[in-house]
């Protein structure tokens, strides 16, 4: 891949100018004449039957124009994928605190809130289950839908990987590590809260501007619950103020609520959430309890892994079947084993609910396995980085799933790079000789990861892009995959500019819009660069072919004799003609100046029963080293440095790739040290940024990042991905550094003050108070 | 009540309820939506403005309290030609922008710092940004943008005017 002009070179983000000028319009910044403001009545109980729901008092409140409940939808507003267990508004029951029950549209936000508070909603509290370990007890209250296979209704699924028999192998190993690890719920904390704006159309349909990731999912859901054909429902994604996996299911409900209100009121309706409403109502990263047994020989050869875990999906299944599956695939880490089994069971409880969040199961299991690997290295008295190098996956290895890795495995290079950058060997020696009496102790820790790119065996994996040259020679692109802050639009622009040989400034990427873009599946799983990037590449190549014919005609030569220098076309006569003239000539020749590009991912397969197959068509690899200073007097951990080197394939947009890396690390640092969306008896205990702390500029260290570009032959220009995996190894690297500094392991996240100082949690008494107040007033 | 103040260098007079915040005044009455609402408890800095030249969370400022004072929002920060100023250009160049929701507040916080400190260290920049949350960037490239701007302004005898 030589002589690339745009791909891999410094570039400006295509949407940055409006953002730095304050001109970008997010949903909450949009307003229309006659627009109404909406608000949703939300459950104050974690599990209850709706005995009476009378919305007529709300309609008597001055300014209230319309109210909707589940009765205003088809099939009680039921939706959800892969399990249809959700409703746009609660039907008969509520299953968590914050669940929407009825929505009100009014002339002002104040009148909408007054309307919500006027609704008569009588609830009969039901027994609830909050501990995932008791979700499947025979007498546990039913949370999940009825099922006919005789299994417990609170059971969502079992996700296995099976290679050999580690139970037989473990006793044969020289050293066995057997430990429990636990993670807690994490809030996405996107700065822009949820919101949607619905506009009724003259023909009885609705247009919804929705802050979300995957517009075709709510478009299809809305068709179903509103009983409208696809041509009457249009979902447009305006600029999105962060998502990280978080703006799907809950905001699909927002879409349903504002759409139904707009159709009823025959006026535009906008809903935006307060921070409190956002945190109370929204789904989180789910919590996980893991038991990991590892076996190795004295020479440092890792031989067996037995991983068992319970995953709490909370009140709804949301994306948990997929999250749990991805967790199972990555649970053993990026290592070779003779025998390896993974068993993950996923259950319903009444503790909020869990859905997609950056890393999607891998963040959770990586915090367990990467600590277990460190504990094994300690037991073997081996350097943990050396131990990883000895056992990590390389080209030619077969993974525990049975997949031969034939290319693009840069993990060893990542580990070697962070070892050098961090001065690892010297620091490990130096920190081993710290005075035992010193109150402030330093440590370094390492963590490695692999992360399957795109959906894997979760579903059909293809994407479509369109490209068009307009009368003024501007080029426009559409993709069915969105850019919710990631930089994807800039990636598309650079790929199209590279293929067409034109300046990126000529290209404009449209907002994702179900009326103009093609359904390309969900914008998840860090799949945008490979899937949408490849589809843009194919579309641009299809368009380029027509321009090449026009150039050859103009230059009076064969197509193969035409070549391009900058934006000029040159033939045997050496006389250049500009791109604009070629485009004009193509028009005169009657050649079409638009094209379509579809790219399908390589075929893969997973056997859900046998737990074997080819789960993903490619993997991202990476390694991070964290250096910490722990104050033993206060329990405070200061992360002084992080070195992060990831194999993301070819880097297309360098500033964007580094931005993803640094940002991912900030999520991982928060996850490792203080983020815990604690629920007590179903009530969230932190509902704004005064108590739910995310890293500030002072908490983040200066990060030294780098990329190994182990080219992936099917990726656009050899690219893989970066978004999710950037955060995955950060928390375990920090936990391993704390163990190196203090000699103590913290096996339950986060490593907050009390766990670091006392080695245990302080007993906390929860309160439902703040949730109840916030749902009524803010 | 009638509130008179200087908004983005122009005297304004607005009839607004006395019990609203400066944030609501800016967004709802002046339709200046560059100032963002994200927590309303003064923790995130998305609603940052310059109040008499100093960084302030507009969600914590009572609208009537700006009477006679000087308020600059992101809409008041630009080069003389109306395009991006040096700080805003550096945000673009350094890749400091992702979802962009915190960025108006970050630019304001950067200007507030550079108004009182001509060559801040990276740690001083981080301290100045500690009241502005960003969930996307990990802050690295935002610090880069402010650092580069500070150096650029220090080198120029007449630093580019940030407002007109």
PDB file of N, CA and C in Angstrom, chain A residues 515-551:
ATOM      1  N   UNK A 515     -34.590   7.288   4.943  1.00  0.00           N
ATOM      2  CA  UNK A 515     -35.168   7.533   3.617  1.00  0.00           C
ATOM      3  C   UNK A 515     -34.100   7.613   2.533  1.00  0.00           C
ATOM      4  N   UNK A 516     -32.867   7.934   2.884  1.00  0.00           N
ATOM      5  CA  UNK A 516     -31.850   8.127   1.853  1.00  0.00           C
ATOM      6  C   UNK A 516     -30.717   7.112   1.930  1.00  0.00           C
ATOM      7  N   UNK A 517     -30.491   6.539   3.118  1.00  0.00           N
ATOM      8  CA  UNK A 517     -29.405   5.565   3.248  1.00  0.00           C
ATOM      9  C   UNK A 517     -29.974   4.152   3.184  1.00  0.00           C
ATOM     10  N   UNK A 518     -29.095   3.189   2.995  1.00  0.00           N
ATOM     11  CA  UNK A 518     -29.513   1.780   2.932  1.00  0.00           C
ATOM     12  C   UNK A 518     -29.249   1.123   4.286  1.00  0.00           C
ATOM     13  N   UNK A 519     -30.192   0.292   4.694  1.00  0.00           N
ATOM     14  CA  UNK A 519     -30.024  -0.433   5.953  1.00  0.00           C
ATOM     15  C   UNK A 519     -28.733  -1.246   5.912  1.00  0.00           C
ATOM     16  N   UNK A 520     -27.879  -0.984   6.871  1.00  0.00           N
ATOM     17  CA  UNK A 520     -26.580  -1.675   6.906  1.00  0.00           C
ATOM     18  C   UNK A 520     -26.368  -2.374   8.236  1.00  0.00           C
ATOM     19  N   UNK A 521     -27.480  -2.702   8.899  1.00  0.00           N
ATOM     20  CA  UNK A 521     -27.362  -3.327  10.217  1.00  0.00           C
ATOM     21  C   UNK A 521     -27.061  -2.272  11.261  1.00  0.00           C
ATOM     22  N   UNK A 522     -26.825  -2.700  12.503  1.00  0.00           N
ATOM     23  CA  UNK A 522     -26.628  -1.737  13.581  1.00  0.00           C
ATOM     24  C   UNK A 522     -25.227  -1.121  13.584  1.00  0.00           C
ATOM     25  N   UNK A 523     -25.137   0.122  14.078  1.00  0.00           N
ATOM     26  CA  UNK A 523     -23.825   0.769  14.233  1.00  0.00           C
ATOM     27  C   UNK A 523     -23.289   0.398  15.603  1.00  0.00           C
ATOM     28  N   UNK A 524     -22.711  -0.770  15.679  1.00  0.00           N
ATOM     29  CA  UNK A 524     -22.231  -1.329  16.944  1.00  0.00           C
ATOM     30  C   UNK A 524     -20.957  -2.118  16.658  1.00  0.00           C
ATOM     31  N   UNK A 525     -20.376  -2.675  17.725  1.00  0.00           N
ATOM     32  CA  UNK A 525     -19.328  -3.686  17.592  1.00  0.00           C
ATOM     33  C   UNK A 525     -18.100  -3.176  16.836  1.00  0.00           C
ATOM     34  N   UNK A 526     -17.857  -1.863  16.906  1.00  0.00           N
ATOM     35  CA  UNK A 526     -16.669  -1.283  16.256  1.00  0.00           C
ATOM     36  C   UNK A 526     -16.547  -1.791  14.829  1.00  0.00           C
ATOM     37  N   UNK A 527     -17.698  -1.854  14.104  1.00  0.00           N
ATOM     38  CA  UNK A 527     -17.702  -2.449  12.779  1.00  0.00           C
ATOM     39  C   UNK A 527     -17.708  -1.413  11.668  1.00  0.00           C
ATOM     40  N   UNK A 528     -17.771  -0.126  12.036  1.00  0.00           N
ATOM     41  CA  UNK A 528     -18.025   0.886  11.026  1.00  0.00           C
ATOM     42  C   UNK A 528     -16.879   1.025  10.027  1.00  0.00           C
ATOM     43  N   UNK A 529     -15.639   1.051  10.515  1.00  0.00           N
ATOM     44  CA  UNK A 529     -14.520   1.247   9.592  1.00  0.00           C
ATOM     45  C   UNK A 529     -14.445   0.102   8.583  1.00  0.00           C
ATOM     46  N   UNK A 530     -14.534  -1.131   9.062  1.00  0.00           N
ATOM     47  CA  UNK A 530     -14.422  -2.255   8.120  1.00  0.00           C
ATOM     48  C   UNK A 530     -15.670  -2.357   7.244  1.00  0.00           C
ATOM     49  N   UNK A 531     -16.856  -2.366   7.847  1.00  0.00           N
ATOM     50  CA  UNK A 531     -18.074  -2.621   7.063  1.00  0.00           C
ATOM     51  C   UNK A 531     -18.451  -1.416   6.214  1.00  0.00           C
ATOM     52  N   UNK A 532     -18.689  -0.279   6.873  1.00  0.00           N
ATOM     53  CA  UNK A 532     -19.096   0.901   6.100  1.00  0.00           C
ATOM     54  C   UNK A 532     -17.919   1.395   5.255  1.00  0.00           C
ATOM     55  N   UNK A 533     -16.708   1.331   5.823  1.00  0.00           N
ATOM     56  CA  UNK A 533     -15.520   1.771   5.073  1.00  0.00           C
ATOM     57  C   UNK A 533     -15.364   0.974   3.791  1.00  0.00           C
ATOM     58  N   UNK A 534     -15.527  -0.328   3.880  1.00  0.00           N
ATOM     59  CA  UNK A 534     -15.428  -1.157   2.675  1.00  0.00           C
ATOM     60  C   UNK A 534     -16.556  -0.859   1.692  1.00  0.00           C
ATOM     61  N   UNK A 535     -17.750  -0.611   2.199  1.00  0.00           N
ATOM     62  CA  UNK A 535     -18.854  -0.330   1.276  1.00  0.00           C
ATOM     63  C   UNK A 535     -18.643   1.014   0.579  1.00  0.00           C
ATOM     64  N   UNK A 536     -18.060   1.976   1.279  1.00  0.00           N
ATOM     65  CA  UNK A 536     -17.708   3.262   0.652  1.00  0.00           C
ATOM     66  C   UNK A 536     -16.619   3.032  -0.400  1.00  0.00           C
ATOM     67  N   UNK A 537     -15.650   2.198  -0.063  1.00  0.00           N
ATOM     68  CA  UNK A 537     -14.577   1.877  -1.019  1.00  0.00           C
ATOM     69  C   UNK A 537     -15.164   1.276  -2.298  1.00  0.00           C
ATOM     70  N   UNK A 538     -16.091   0.333  -2.147  1.00  0.00           N
ATOM     71  CA  UNK A 538     -16.682  -0.325  -3.315  1.00  0.00           C
ATOM     72  C   UNK A 538     -17.513   0.679  -4.120  1.00  0.00           C
ATOM     73  N   UNK A 539     -18.299   1.510  -3.422  1.00  0.00           N
ATOM     74  CA  UNK A 539     -19.123   2.507  -4.118  1.00  0.00           C
ATOM     75  C   UNK A 539     -18.232   3.466  -4.903  1.00  0.00           C
ATOM     76  N   UNK A 540     -17.157   3.927  -4.283  1.00  0.00           N
ATOM     77  CA  UNK A 540     -16.257   4.884  -4.943  1.00  0.00           C
ATOM     78  C   UNK A 540     -15.575   4.234  -6.144  1.00  0.00           C
ATOM     79  N   UNK A 541     -15.219   2.974  -6.020  1.00  0.00           N
ATOM     80  CA  UNK A 541     -14.605   2.267  -7.156  1.00  0.00           C
ATOM     81  C   UNK A 541     -15.595   2.112  -8.303  1.00  0.00           C
ATOM     82  N   UNK A 542     -16.845   1.840  -7.963  1.00  0.00           N
ATOM     83  CA  UNK A 542     -17.871   1.715  -9.009  1.00  0.00           C
ATOM     84  C   UNK A 542     -18.081   3.038  -9.735  1.00  0.00           C
ATOM     85  N   UNK A 543     -17.997   4.137  -8.984  1.00  0.00           N
ATOM     86  CA  UNK A 543     -18.142   5.459  -9.602  1.00  0.00           C
ATOM     87  C   UNK A 543     -16.897   5.789 -10.437  1.00  0.00           C
ATOM     88  N   UNK A 544     -15.749   5.461  -9.871  1.00  0.00           N
ATOM     89  CA  UNK A 544     -14.471   5.763 -10.542  1.00  0.00           C
ATOM     90  C   UNK A 544     -14.398   5.115 -11.922  1.00  0.00           C
ATOM     91  N   UNK A 545     -14.944   3.910 -12.020  1.00  0.00           N
ATOM     92  CA  UNK A 545     -14.878   3.203 -13.292  1.00  0.00           C
ATOM     93  C   UNK A 545     -15.502   4.049 -14.419  1.00  0.00           C
ATOM     94  N   UNK A 546     -16.641   4.672 -14.116  1.00  0.00           N
ATOM     95  CA  UNK A 546     -17.288   5.495 -15.132  1.00  0.00           C
ATOM     96  C   UNK A 546     -16.450   6.720 -15.486  1.00  0.00           C
ATOM     97  N   UNK A 547     -15.812   7.292 -14.481  1.00  0.00           N
ATOM     98  CA  UNK A 547     -14.963   8.461 -14.754  1.00  0.00           C
ATOM     99  C   UNK A 547     -13.750   8.055 -15.593  1.00  0.00           C
ATOM    100  N   UNK A 548     -13.238   6.854 -15.336  1.00  0.00           N
ATOM    101  CA  UNK A 548     -12.092   6.372 -16.120  1.00  0.00           C
ATOM    102  C   UNK A 548     -12.474   6.207 -17.590  1.00  0.00           C
ATOM    103  N   UNK A 549     -13.682   5.690 -17.851  1.00  0.00           N
ATOM    104  CA  UNK A 549     -14.137   5.571 -19.244  1.00  0.00           C
ATOM    105  C   UNK A 549     -14.219   6.944 -19.903  1.00  0.00           C
ATOM    106  N   UNK A 550     -14.771   7.896 -19.147  1.00  0.00           N
ATOM    107  CA  UNK A 550     -14.916   9.255 -19.694  1.00  0.00           C
ATOM    108  C   UNK A 550     -13.546   9.867 -19.977  1.00  0.00           C
ATOM    109  N   UNK A 551     -12.597   9.641 -19.056  1.00  0.00           N
ATOM    110  CA  UNK A 551     -11.249  10.189 -19.240  1.00  0.00           C
ATOM    111  C   UNK A 551     -10.580   9.586 -20.465  1.00  0.00           C
TER     112      UNK A 551
END
